[in-house]
């Protein structure tokens, strides 16, 4: 599903985001990405979602060589990658429903089908009763769930999450992780960047560790190959 | 793709466009005071050249109507008697370029002058009639355009009996020449103000893009194409242009209505049934289409320049 081959990212101004990172994530895996602040976690996710382009090496996602993808094709790539952010990135002048519907509106889905899928996604994250509210009236955890509903509403095969539980208390964090596990069980590939070591050790999944832009560790989940 | 999805595709496309058009309209109404001011500025900028165009059209109607009615006044020498004048009139009636000749005898000329000038008492004091005889000559219609009538004027001027030959067309020609200049000026003005409208709309859209930067970033993150992001801004520009055009139309229509009464009074004084004309339906359609297109171009320019700069991070 994701294949990094000797990937580097230098930012303008000489900052190094990533250097010579190689790994492979298969379809239907659930993988955590960890490392100190500034290690390059966000950079790695941005390369997968094509928010940034690599400055060296090859990035393949879902059978597509991103290094060669034309700018005009980026939107169609992003539609196949659900992205979740620590700061939710919701539109505050729209209702919860409209926020979640956005990916479907963008890809030009019909009215009825959109309504059906948005409600299914909101139901999944337990916020169907808030569909008419604006996001500001929701708690941080609820807003994060709206962001998750938006990321999964178009049923992308791959979900990326950058510090999805960053601002949430342990209880809420666990709820969010359970939600991710449920998506993983129905075949979605997940890559989740987080600082929260305690949380991810408990999840017992594969962990990629970054250190100053290089891959420092790749530990498989206990009890799996 | 099945046949039914194929058939539904254009329907969905239309549905989406209608939705975007309406939501950008809704946005304008939500911010109605600012939107109205922008539209009013556009309307005033457009109304200026269009109003001038209407005035010029009316001037052309006036001068055009008089063009073919050219008549030549041939004032004879004071020494030429009424009898000699009558003989000359008879001779000129046979001229191949002349349709008719009307003789105004010295007495008649004096009587007319008395009636119109209000100098009746002063004239009473004169022993003899100071006025010459006058021949009012109507050229044949083939020769009645401004240029050919001019030739006839020169020919008549060479007659020994002739004192002053006057083509009543003179002022009409001057008016026509001025009209042509004014038309050019209006064209230049229209171009400049059209550019101003482009800038106004471009700048308004630029501010709008700035205000909605976060929204644009998020929409791009989710996989929106540039076309999708551009669309609401193009519709906004379109609406600004269209409403500006409507305001321009109203301004011109109101001005013409206000002027119509005084102008027809003035026309009555000249014994003319001249009626001030306003914009016809074709003009109005052209105005609205033109202003809407101007709006589209203005927003297109702004969007092309500023949207690509917004990239998610
Ligand atoms: N837009 C940018 N321009 C220049 N340098 C950048 C940019 N984004 C990131 N960097 C640099 O790249 C390196 C990796 O940053 P990145 O955001 O990927 O780290 P991170 O692991 O996500 O950290 P955190 O846990 O704090 O979010 C840092 O040294 C950072 O300064
Ligand atoms: Mg980060």
Coordinates of C-alpha atoms and ligand atoms in Angstrom, one line a residue:
Chain A
X1 CA 0.0 0.0 0.0
X2 CA 2.8 2.4 0.9
X3 CA 6.4 2.0 -0.3
X4 CA 9.2 4.4 0.6
X5 CA 12.4 3.8 -1.3
X6 CA 15.3 5.8 0.0
X7 CA 13.2 8.9 0.4
X8 CA 14.6 12.3 1.5
X9 CA 12.9 15.6 2.1
X10 CA 14.8 18.8 2.4
X11 CA 12.8 22.0 3.0
X12 CA 13.7 25.2 1.4
X13 CA 16.1 27.0 3.7
X14 CA 18.1 23.8 4.3
X15 CA 16.0 22.1 7.0
X16 CA 16.0 18.3 6.7
X17 CA 12.6 16.7 7.1
X18 CA 13.6 13.2 6.2
X19 CA 16.8 11.5 4.9
X20 CA 17.0 8.1 3.2
X21 CA 13.9 6.6 4.6
X22 CA 12.8 3.2 3.3
X23 CA 10.0 1.0 4.5
X24 CA 6.9 -0.8 3.2
X25 CA 3.4 -1.0 4.6
X26 CA 1.1 -3.6 3.2
X27 CA -2.6 -3.2 2.6
X28 CA -4.9 -3.6 5.7
X29 CA -2.0 -3.0 8.1
X30 CA -2.4 -0.6 11.1
X31 CA 0.9 1.1 11.8
X32 CA 2.0 3.7 14.3
X33 CA 4.6 6.3 13.6
X34 CA 6.5 7.8 16.5
X35 CA 9.5 9.8 17.4
X36 CA 10.5 13.0 19.1
X37 CA 9.3 16.4 18.1
X38 CA 10.9 17.4 14.8
X39 CA 11.8 13.8 13.9
X40 CA 9.9 14.0 10.7
X41 CA 6.5 12.3 11.4
X42 CA 4.4 15.1 9.9
X43 CA 6.8 15.3 6.9
X44 CA 6.4 11.6 6.2
X45 CA 2.6 11.8 6.3
X46 CA 2.7 14.9 4.1
X47 CA 4.7 13.1 1.5
X48 CA 2.1 10.3 1.4
X49 CA -0.8 12.8 1.0
X50 CA 1.3 14.9 -1.5
X51 CA 1.1 18.0 0.7
X52 CA 4.8 18.0 0.0
X53 CA 6.9 16.4 -2.6
X54 CA 10.0 14.3 -1.8
X55 CA 13.3 15.8 -2.8
X56 CA 14.9 12.3 -3.4
X57 CA 13.9 8.7 -3.7
X58 CA 10.6 7.1 -4.7
X59 CA 7.3 7.1 -3.0
X60 CA 4.6 4.6 -4.1
X61 CA 1.1 4.8 -2.6
X62 CA -1.7 2.4 -3.6
X63 CA 0.2 1.4 -6.7
X64 CA 0.9 4.9 -7.8
X65 CA 4.3 6.4 -8.2
X66 CA 3.9 9.8 -6.5
X67 CA 7.3 11.1 -7.6
X68 CA 6.0 11.1 -11.2
X69 CA 2.4 12.2 -10.5
X70 CA 1.5 15.5 -12.2
X71 CA 0.2 18.4 -10.1
X72 CA -3.1 18.2 -11.9
X73 CA -3.6 14.6 -10.7
X74 CA -2.9 15.4 -7.0
X75 CA -6.6 16.0 -6.1
X76 CA -7.6 12.6 -7.4
X77 CA -4.8 11.0 -5.3
X78 CA -5.9 12.9 -2.2
X79 CA -9.4 11.5 -2.6
X80 CA -8.0 8.1 -2.0
X81 CA -6.2 9.1 1.2
X82 CA -8.3 10.1 4.2
X83 CA -6.4 12.6 6.3
X84 CA -7.0 13.4 10.0
X85 CA -5.3 16.3 11.8
X86 CA -4.6 17.2 15.3
X87 CA -6.3 20.6 14.8
X88 CA -9.3 18.9 13.0
X89 CA -9.3 21.4 10.1
X90 CA -13.0 21.8 10.0
X91 CA -14.9 24.6 8.3
X92 CA -16.5 26.6 11.1
X93 CA -19.1 28.3 9.0
X94 CA -20.7 25.0 7.9
X95 CA -22.7 22.4 9.8
X96 CA -21.2 19.1 10.9
X97 CA -23.2 17.5 8.1
X98 CA -21.7 19.8 5.5
X99 CA -18.2 19.3 6.8
X100 CA -18.5 15.6 6.5
X101 CA -20.2 15.9 3.1
X102 CA -17.3 17.9 1.7
X103 CA -15.2 15.1 0.2
X104 CA -18.3 13.7 -1.6
X105 CA -19.3 17.2 -2.9
X106 CA -15.8 17.6 -4.1
X107 CA -15.9 14.4 -6.1
X108 CA -19.3 15.2 -7.5
X109 CA -21.5 12.6 -5.9
X110 CA -25.3 12.9 -6.2
X111 CA -27.4 14.5 -3.5
X112 CA -29.2 11.4 -2.2
X113 CA -26.1 9.2 -2.1
X114 CA -24.2 12.0 -0.3
X115 CA -26.8 12.3 2.4
X116 CA -26.9 8.5 2.9
X117 CA -23.2 8.2 3.2
X118 CA -22.7 11.2 5.5
X119 CA -25.3 9.9 7.9
X120 CA -23.6 6.5 7.9
X121 CA -20.2 8.0 8.7
X122 CA -21.7 10.3 11.4
X123 CA -23.5 7.3 12.9
X124 CA -20.2 5.4 12.9
X125 CA -18.5 8.0 15.0
X126 CA -21.6 8.5 17.2
X127 CA -22.5 12.1 16.2
X128 CA -25.6 11.6 14.0
X129 CA -27.6 13.7 16.5
X130 CA -25.2 16.7 16.0
X131 CA -25.4 16.8 12.2
X132 CA -27.1 20.2 12.1
X133 CA -24.7 21.9 14.6
X134 CA -21.7 24.1 13.7
X135 CA -18.4 22.5 14.8
X136 CA -17.7 25.2 17.4
X137 CA -20.5 23.9 19.6
X138 CA -18.7 20.5 19.8
X139 CA -16.1 19.4 22.3
X140 CA -12.5 18.7 21.1
X141 CA -13.1 15.0 21.1
X142 CA -16.4 15.4 19.1
X143 CA -14.6 17.7 16.6
X144 CA -12.0 15.1 16.2
X145 CA -14.7 12.5 15.5
X146 CA -16.2 14.9 12.9
X147 CA -12.8 15.0 11.2
X148 CA -12.6 11.2 11.3
X149 CA -16.1 10.9 9.8
X150 CA -15.0 13.3 7.0
X151 CA -11.9 11.2 6.3
X152 CA -13.8 8.0 6.0
X153 CA -16.9 9.2 4.3
X154 CA -15.6 8.5 0.8
X155 CA -14.3 5.1 1.9
X156 CA -10.6 5.6 1.1
X157 CA -8.4 2.5 1.3
X158 CA -5.8 4.4 3.3
X159 CA -6.2 6.7 6.4
X160 CA -3.4 8.9 7.7
X161 CA -3.7 10.6 11.1
X162 CA -1.3 13.2 12.5
X163 CA -1.5 13.3 16.3
X164 CA -5.2 12.5 16.3
X165 CA -5.3 12.3 20.1
X166 CA -2.9 15.1 20.8
X167 CA -5.3 17.3 22.8
X168 CA -7.5 14.6 24.2
X169 CA -7.7 13.0 27.6
X170 CA -6.7 9.3 27.9
X171 CA -10.4 8.1 27.9
X172 CA -11.2 10.0 24.7
X173 CA -7.9 8.9 23.1
X174 CA -8.8 5.3 23.7
X175 CA -12.2 5.8 22.1
X176 CA -10.6 7.3 19.0
X177 CA -8.1 4.4 18.8
X178 CA -10.9 1.9 19.1
X179 CA -12.6 3.6 16.2
X180 CA -9.4 3.3 14.2
X181 CA -9.2 -0.4 15.0
X182 CA -12.7 -0.9 13.8
X183 CA -11.8 0.7 10.4
X184 CA -8.8 -1.5 10.3
X185 CA -10.9 -4.6 10.9
X186 CA -13.0 -3.8 7.7
X187 CA -9.8 -3.6 5.6
X188 CA -8.7 0.0 5.8
X189 CA -4.9 0.6 6.0
X190 CA -3.9 3.1 8.7
X191 CA -0.8 5.1 9.5
X192 CA -1.0 7.1 12.7
X193 CA 1.6 9.5 14.0
X194 CA 1.7 10.0 17.7
X195 CA 3.8 10.9 20.7
X196 CA 1.7 8.8 23.0
X197 CA 3.9 5.8 23.6
X198 CA 1.8 4.4 26.4
X199 CA -1.3 4.3 24.1
X200 CA 0.5 2.6 21.2
X201 CA 2.3 0.0 23.2
X202 CA -1.1 -1.0 24.6
X203 CA -2.5 -1.2 21.0
X204 CA 0.1 -3.9 20.1
X205 CA 0.6 -2.9 16.5
X206 CA 3.6 -2.3 14.3
X207 CA 5.6 0.8 15.2
X208 CA 7.9 2.8 13.0
X209 CA 10.2 5.1 14.9
X210 CA 11.8 8.2 13.4
X211 CA 14.9 10.0 14.8
X212 CA 16.1 13.2 13.3
X213 CA 14.7 12.4 9.9
X214 CA 15.9 8.8 9.6
X215 CA 14.1 5.5 10.4
X216 CA 15.4 4.3 13.8
X217 CA 13.2 1.4 14.5
X218 CA 10.5 -0.9 13.0
X219 CA 9.0 -3.2 15.6
X220 CA 6.3 -5.7 14.6
X221 CA 3.4 -6.3 16.8
X222 CA 3.9 -9.1 19.3
X223 CA 2.4 -12.4 18.2
X224 CA 2.5 -11.5 14.5
X225 CA 5.1 -12.2 11.9
Chain B
X1 CA -20.5 3.0 -16.5
X2 CA -24.2 2.0 -16.9
X3 CA -26.6 3.9 -19.0
X4 CA -28.4 5.4 -16.1
X5 CA -25.3 6.8 -14.5
X6 CA -24.3 8.2 -17.8
X7 CA -27.6 9.9 -18.1
X8 CA -27.4 11.2 -14.5
X9 CA -24.0 12.6 -14.9
X10 CA -25.0 15.9 -16.7
X11 CA -27.9 16.2 -14.3
X12 CA -25.6 16.0 -11.3
X13 CA -23.2 18.4 -13.0
X14 CA -26.0 21.0 -13.5
X15 CA -27.2 20.4 -10.0
X16 CA -23.7 21.2 -8.6
X17 CA -23.4 24.3 -10.7
X18 CA -26.8 25.6 -9.7
X19 CA -25.9 24.9 -6.1
X20 CA -22.6 26.8 -6.3
X21 CA -24.2 29.7 -8.2
X22 CA -26.9 29.9 -5.5
X23 CA -24.6 29.6 -2.6
X24 CA -22.3 32.3 -3.9
X25 CA -25.4 34.5 -4.4
X26 CA -26.4 33.7 -0.9
X27 CA -23.0 34.8 0.3
X28 CA -23.4 38.1 -1.4
X29 CA -26.8 38.6 0.3
X30 CA -25.4 37.6 3.7
X31 CA -23.0 40.5 3.3
X32 CA -25.5 42.7 1.6
X33 CA -24.2 46.1 2.4
X34 CA -20.7 45.5 1.2
X35 CA -21.9 43.6 -1.8
X36 CA -24.4 46.4 -2.7
X37 CA -21.6 49.0 -2.5
X38 CA -19.4 47.0 -4.8
X39 CA -22.3 46.5 -7.2
X40 CA -23.2 50.2 -7.0
X41 CA -19.6 51.3 -7.8
X42 CA -19.6 48.9 -10.8
X43 CA -23.1 50.2 -11.8
X44 CA -22.0 53.8 -11.7
X45 CA -18.8 53.1 -13.7
X46 CA -20.9 51.3 -16.3
X47 CA -23.7 53.8 -16.4
X48 CA -21.4 56.7 -17.4
X49 CA -20.4 55.5 -20.8
X50 CA -23.8 53.9 -21.4
X51 CA -25.6 57.1 -20.6
X52 CA -23.4 59.0 -23.0
X53 CA -24.0 56.4 -25.6
X54 CA -27.7 56.9 -25.2
X55 CA -27.3 60.7 -25.6
X56 CA -25.2 60.3 -28.7
X57 CA -27.7 57.9 -30.2
X58 CA -30.4 60.6 -29.7
X59 CA -28.2 63.3 -31.3
X60 CA -27.7 61.0 -34.3
X61 CA -31.4 60.5 -34.6
X62 CA -31.8 64.3 -34.7
X63 CA -29.0 65.0 -37.2
X64 CA -29.8 62.0 -39.3
X65 CA -33.4 63.1 -39.6
X66 CA -32.3 66.4 -41.0
X67 CA -29.7 65.1 -43.3
X68 CA -32.0 64.4 -46.3
X69 CA -34.1 67.6 -45.8
X70 CA -31.3 69.9 -46.8
X71 CA -32.5 73.1 -48.3
X72 CA -30.6 76.0 -49.7
X73 CA -31.4 79.6 -49.0
X74 CA -30.3 81.8 -51.9
X75 CA -30.3 85.5 -50.8
X76 CA -30.3 87.7 -53.9
X77 CA -28.5 91.1 -54.2
X78 CA -30.5 94.0 -52.8
X79 CA -30.6 95.5 -56.3
X80 CA -32.4 92.5 -57.8
X81 CA -36.1 93.2 -58.2
X82 CA -39.0 90.8 -57.4
X83 CA -39.6 90.4 -61.2
X84 CA -36.0 89.5 -61.9
X85 CA -36.1 87.2 -58.9
X86 CA -39.2 85.5 -60.3
X87 CA -37.5 85.0 -63.6
X88 CA -34.4 83.5 -62.0
X89 CA -36.6 81.2 -60.0
X90 CA -38.3 80.0 -63.2
X91 CA -34.9 79.4 -64.8
X92 CA -33.6 77.4 -61.8
X93 CA -36.7 75.2 -61.7
X94 CA -35.4 73.7 -64.9
X95 CA -32.0 72.9 -63.4
X96 CA -31.4 69.2 -63.3
X97 CA -30.4 69.1 -59.7
X98 CA -33.2 71.2 -58.4
X99 CA -36.5 69.8 -57.2
X100 CA -38.3 73.0 -56.4
X101 CA -37.8 76.6 -55.9
X102 CA -39.8 78.8 -53.6
X103 CA -39.7 82.6 -54.1
X104 CA -40.0 84.8 -51.1
X105 CA -40.6 88.3 -52.4
X106 CA -39.1 91.3 -50.7
X107 CA -42.5 92.3 -49.2
X108 CA -43.2 88.8 -48.0
X109 CA -39.7 88.7 -46.5
X110 CA -40.4 91.9 -44.7
X111 CA -43.7 90.8 -43.4
X112 CA -42.2 87.6 -42.1
X113 CA -39.4 89.4 -40.4
X114 CA -41.9 91.8 -38.8
X115 CA -43.9 88.9 -37.5
X116 CA -41.0 87.0 -36.1
X117 CA -38.5 89.6 -35.0
X118 CA -40.7 92.0 -32.9
X119 CA -39.0 95.0 -34.6
X120 CA -42.2 95.9 -36.3
X121 CA -42.2 99.6 -35.1
X122 CA -38.6 100.1 -36.0
X123 CA -39.2 98.8 -39.4
X124 CA -42.2 101.0 -39.9
X125 CA -39.7 104.0 -39.7
X126 CA -37.8 102.8 -42.8
X127 CA -39.1 104.2 -46.2
X128 CA -37.8 101.4 -48.3
X129 CA -37.6 97.7 -47.8
X130 CA -34.0 96.7 -46.8
X131 CA -34.5 93.0 -47.3
X132 CA -33.5 91.1 -50.4
X133 CA -35.6 88.6 -52.2
X134 CA -35.0 85.0 -51.2
X135 CA -35.1 81.8 -53.1
X136 CA -35.6 78.6 -51.0
X137 CA -34.2 75.8 -53.1
X138 CA -34.9 72.1 -52.5
X139 CA -32.3 69.9 -54.3
X140 CA -33.5 66.8 -56.0
X141 CA -33.3 63.9 -53.5
X142 CA -30.3 62.3 -55.3
X143 CA -28.4 65.5 -54.6
X144 CA -29.6 66.3 -51.2
X145 CA -26.8 64.7 -49.2
X146 CA -24.4 67.0 -47.4
X147 CA -21.7 66.6 -50.0
X148 CA -23.7 67.0 -53.2
X149 CA -25.7 69.9 -51.8
X150 CA -22.4 71.6 -51.2
X151 CA -21.6 71.4 -54.9
X152 CA -24.9 73.0 -55.8
X153 CA -24.3 75.8 -53.2
X154 CA -21.0 76.6 -54.9
X155 CA -22.7 76.7 -58.4
X156 CA -25.5 79.0 -57.1
X157 CA -22.9 81.3 -55.5
X158 CA -21.5 82.0 -59.0
X159 CA -24.8 83.4 -60.3
X160 CA -24.6 87.2 -60.8
X161 CA -27.8 87.8 -58.8
X162 CA -26.5 85.8 -55.8
X163 CA -25.5 87.6 -52.7
X164 CA -25.4 84.9 -49.9
X165 CA -26.0 81.2 -50.4
X166 CA -26.7 79.3 -47.2
X167 CA -26.9 75.5 -46.9
X168 CA -29.2 74.9 -43.9
X169 CA -27.2 71.7 -43.4
X170 CA -24.2 73.4 -42.0
X171 CA -25.0 73.0 -38.3
X172 CA -26.2 69.4 -38.9
X173 CA -22.8 68.5 -40.4
X174 CA -21.0 70.1 -37.5
X175 CA -23.2 68.2 -35.1
X176 CA -22.4 65.0 -37.0
X177 CA -18.7 65.7 -36.9
X178 CA -18.9 66.4 -33.2
X179 CA -20.9 63.3 -32.7
X180 CA -18.3 61.1 -34.3
X181 CA -15.6 62.6 -32.0
X182 CA -17.8 62.2 -29.0
X183 CA -18.5 58.6 -30.0
X184 CA -14.7 57.9 -30.0
X185 CA -14.4 59.6 -26.6
X186 CA -17.2 57.5 -25.2
X187 CA -15.5 54.4 -26.6
X188 CA -12.2 55.4 -24.8
X189 CA -14.1 56.2 -21.7
X190 CA -16.0 52.9 -21.8
X191 CA -12.7 51.0 -22.2
X192 CA -11.2 52.8 -19.3
X193 CA -14.2 52.3 -17.0
X194 CA -14.4 48.7 -18.2
X195 CA -10.9 48.2 -17.0
X196 CA -11.8 49.9 -13.7
X197 CA -14.7 47.4 -13.3
X198 CA -12.2 44.6 -13.9
X199 CA -10.0 45.9 -11.2
X200 CA -12.8 46.4 -8.8
X201 CA -14.1 42.9 -9.2
X202 CA -10.6 41.5 -9.3
X203 CA -9.7 43.2 -6.0
X204 CA -13.0 42.2 -4.4
X205 CA -12.4 38.6 -5.3
X206 CA -8.8 38.8 -4.1
X207 CA -10.0 39.9 -0.7
X208 CA -12.6 37.2 -0.7
X209 CA -9.9 34.6 -1.5
X210 CA -7.8 36.0 1.4
X211 CA -10.8 35.7 3.8
X212 CA -11.5 32.2 2.8
X213 CA -7.9 31.0 2.7
X214 CA -8.4 28.4 5.5
X215 CA -11.4 27.1 3.7
X216 CA -9.6 26.8 0.4
X217 CA -6.7 25.0 2.0
X218 CA -9.0 22.5 3.7
X219 CA -11.0 21.9 0.5
X220 CA -7.7 21.3 -1.4
X221 CA -6.6 18.8 1.3
X222 CA -9.8 16.8 0.8
X223 CA -9.0 16.5 -2.9
X224 CA -10.8 19.4 -4.6
X225 CA -9.5 20.2 -8.1
X226 CA -8.6 23.8 -8.9
X227 CA -11.7 24.0 -11.1
X228 CA -13.8 23.1 -8.1
X229 CA -12.2 25.8 -5.9
X230 CA -12.3 28.4 -8.7
X231 CA -16.0 27.9 -9.4
X232 CA -17.6 29.8 -6.4
X233 CA -15.3 32.7 -7.0
X234 CA -16.1 32.8 -10.7
X235 CA -19.8 32.8 -9.8
X236 CA -19.3 35.6 -7.3
X237 CA -17.6 37.7 -10.0
X238 CA -20.4 36.8 -12.4
X239 CA -23.0 38.0 -9.9
X240 CA -21.1 41.3 -9.2
X241 CA -21.0 42.0 -12.9
X242 CA -24.6 41.1 -13.5
X243 CA -25.9 43.2 -10.5
X244 CA -23.6 46.0 -11.5
X245 CA -25.1 45.9 -15.0
X246 CA -28.6 45.9 -13.6
X247 CA -27.8 49.0 -11.5
X248 CA -26.2 50.7 -14.6
X249 CA -29.4 49.9 -16.6
X250 CA -31.6 51.3 -13.8
X251 CA -29.5 54.5 -13.5
X252 CA -29.7 55.1 -17.2
X253 CA -33.4 54.3 -17.4
X254 CA -34.2 56.7 -14.5
X255 CA -32.1 59.5 -16.0
X256 CA -33.8 59.1 -19.4
X257 CA -37.2 59.2 -17.7
X258 CA -36.2 62.4 -15.9
X259 CA -35.0 64.0 -19.1
X260 CA -37.8 62.9 -21.3
X261 CA -40.3 65.7 -20.2
X262 CA -37.9 68.7 -20.5
X263 CA -36.6 67.4 -23.9
X264 CA -40.0 67.0 -25.4
X265 CA -40.9 70.5 -24.2
X266 CA -37.7 71.7 -26.0
X267 CA -38.6 69.7 -29.1
X268 CA -42.1 71.3 -29.1
X269 CA -40.5 74.7 -29.2
X270 CA -38.7 73.6 -32.4
X271 CA -42.0 72.2 -33.7
X272 CA -40.6 68.7 -33.6
X273 CA -42.1 65.5 -32.3
X274 CA -38.7 64.3 -31.2
X275 CA -38.9 61.7 -28.4
X276 CA -35.9 60.8 -26.3
X277 CA -35.1 57.1 -26.8
X278 CA -33.7 54.9 -24.0
X279 CA -32.1 51.5 -24.1
X280 CA -33.9 48.9 -26.2
X281 CA -34.1 45.3 -25.2
X282 CA -31.1 44.3 -27.3
X283 CA -29.1 47.1 -25.7
X284 CA -30.1 45.9 -22.2
X285 CA -29.3 42.3 -23.0
X286 CA -25.9 43.3 -24.4
X287 CA -25.3 45.5 -21.3
X288 CA -26.2 42.7 -18.9
X289 CA -24.3 40.1 -20.8
X290 CA -21.3 42.4 -21.2
X291 CA -21.2 43.3 -17.5
X292 CA -21.6 39.7 -16.4
X293 CA -18.7 38.7 -18.7
X294 CA -16.6 41.5 -17.3
X295 CA -17.3 40.1 -13.9
X296 CA -16.3 36.6 -15.0
X297 CA -13.0 37.9 -16.5
X298 CA -12.2 40.0 -13.5
X299 CA -12.7 37.1 -11.1
X300 CA -10.9 34.8 -13.5
X301 CA -7.8 37.0 -13.4
X302 CA -7.9 37.3 -9.6
X303 CA -8.4 33.6 -9.1
X304 CA -5.7 32.7 -11.6
X305 CA -3.2 34.9 -9.8
X306 CA -4.1 34.2 -6.1
X307 CA -5.7 30.7 -5.9
X308 CA -2.6 28.8 -6.9
X309 CA -0.7 30.5 -4.1
X310 CA -2.9 28.8 -1.5
X311 CA -1.5 25.4 -0.9
X312 CA -2.3 23.2 2.1
X313 CA 0.5 22.5 4.6
Ligands
LIG1 N1 7.5 23.9 6.1 C1 8.7 23.7 6.6 N2 9.7 24.5 6.2 C2 11.0 24.2 6.7 N3 11.2 23.3 7.6 C3 10.3 22.4 8.0 C4 8.9 22.6 7.5 N4 8.2 21.6 8.1 C5 9.0 20.9 8.8 N5 10.2 21.4 8.8 C6 11.4 20.8 9.5 O1 11.5 19.4 9.3 C7 11.8 18.7 10.4 C8 10.7 17.7 10.7 O2 9.5 18.3 11.0 P1 8.1 17.5 11.2 O3 7.0 18.5 11.3 O4 8.0 16.5 10.2 O5 8.4 16.9 12.6 P2 7.4 16.1 13.5 O6 8.0 14.8 13.8 O7 6.0 16.0 12.9 O8 7.4 16.9 14.9 P3 6.2 17.2 15.9 O9 6.1 16.0 16.8 O10 6.6 18.4 16.7 O11 4.9 17.5 15.1 C9 11.9 19.7 11.5 O12 13.3 20.0 11.8 C10 11.2 21.0 11.0 O13 11.9 22.1 11.5
LIG2 MG1 4.1 16.9 13.5

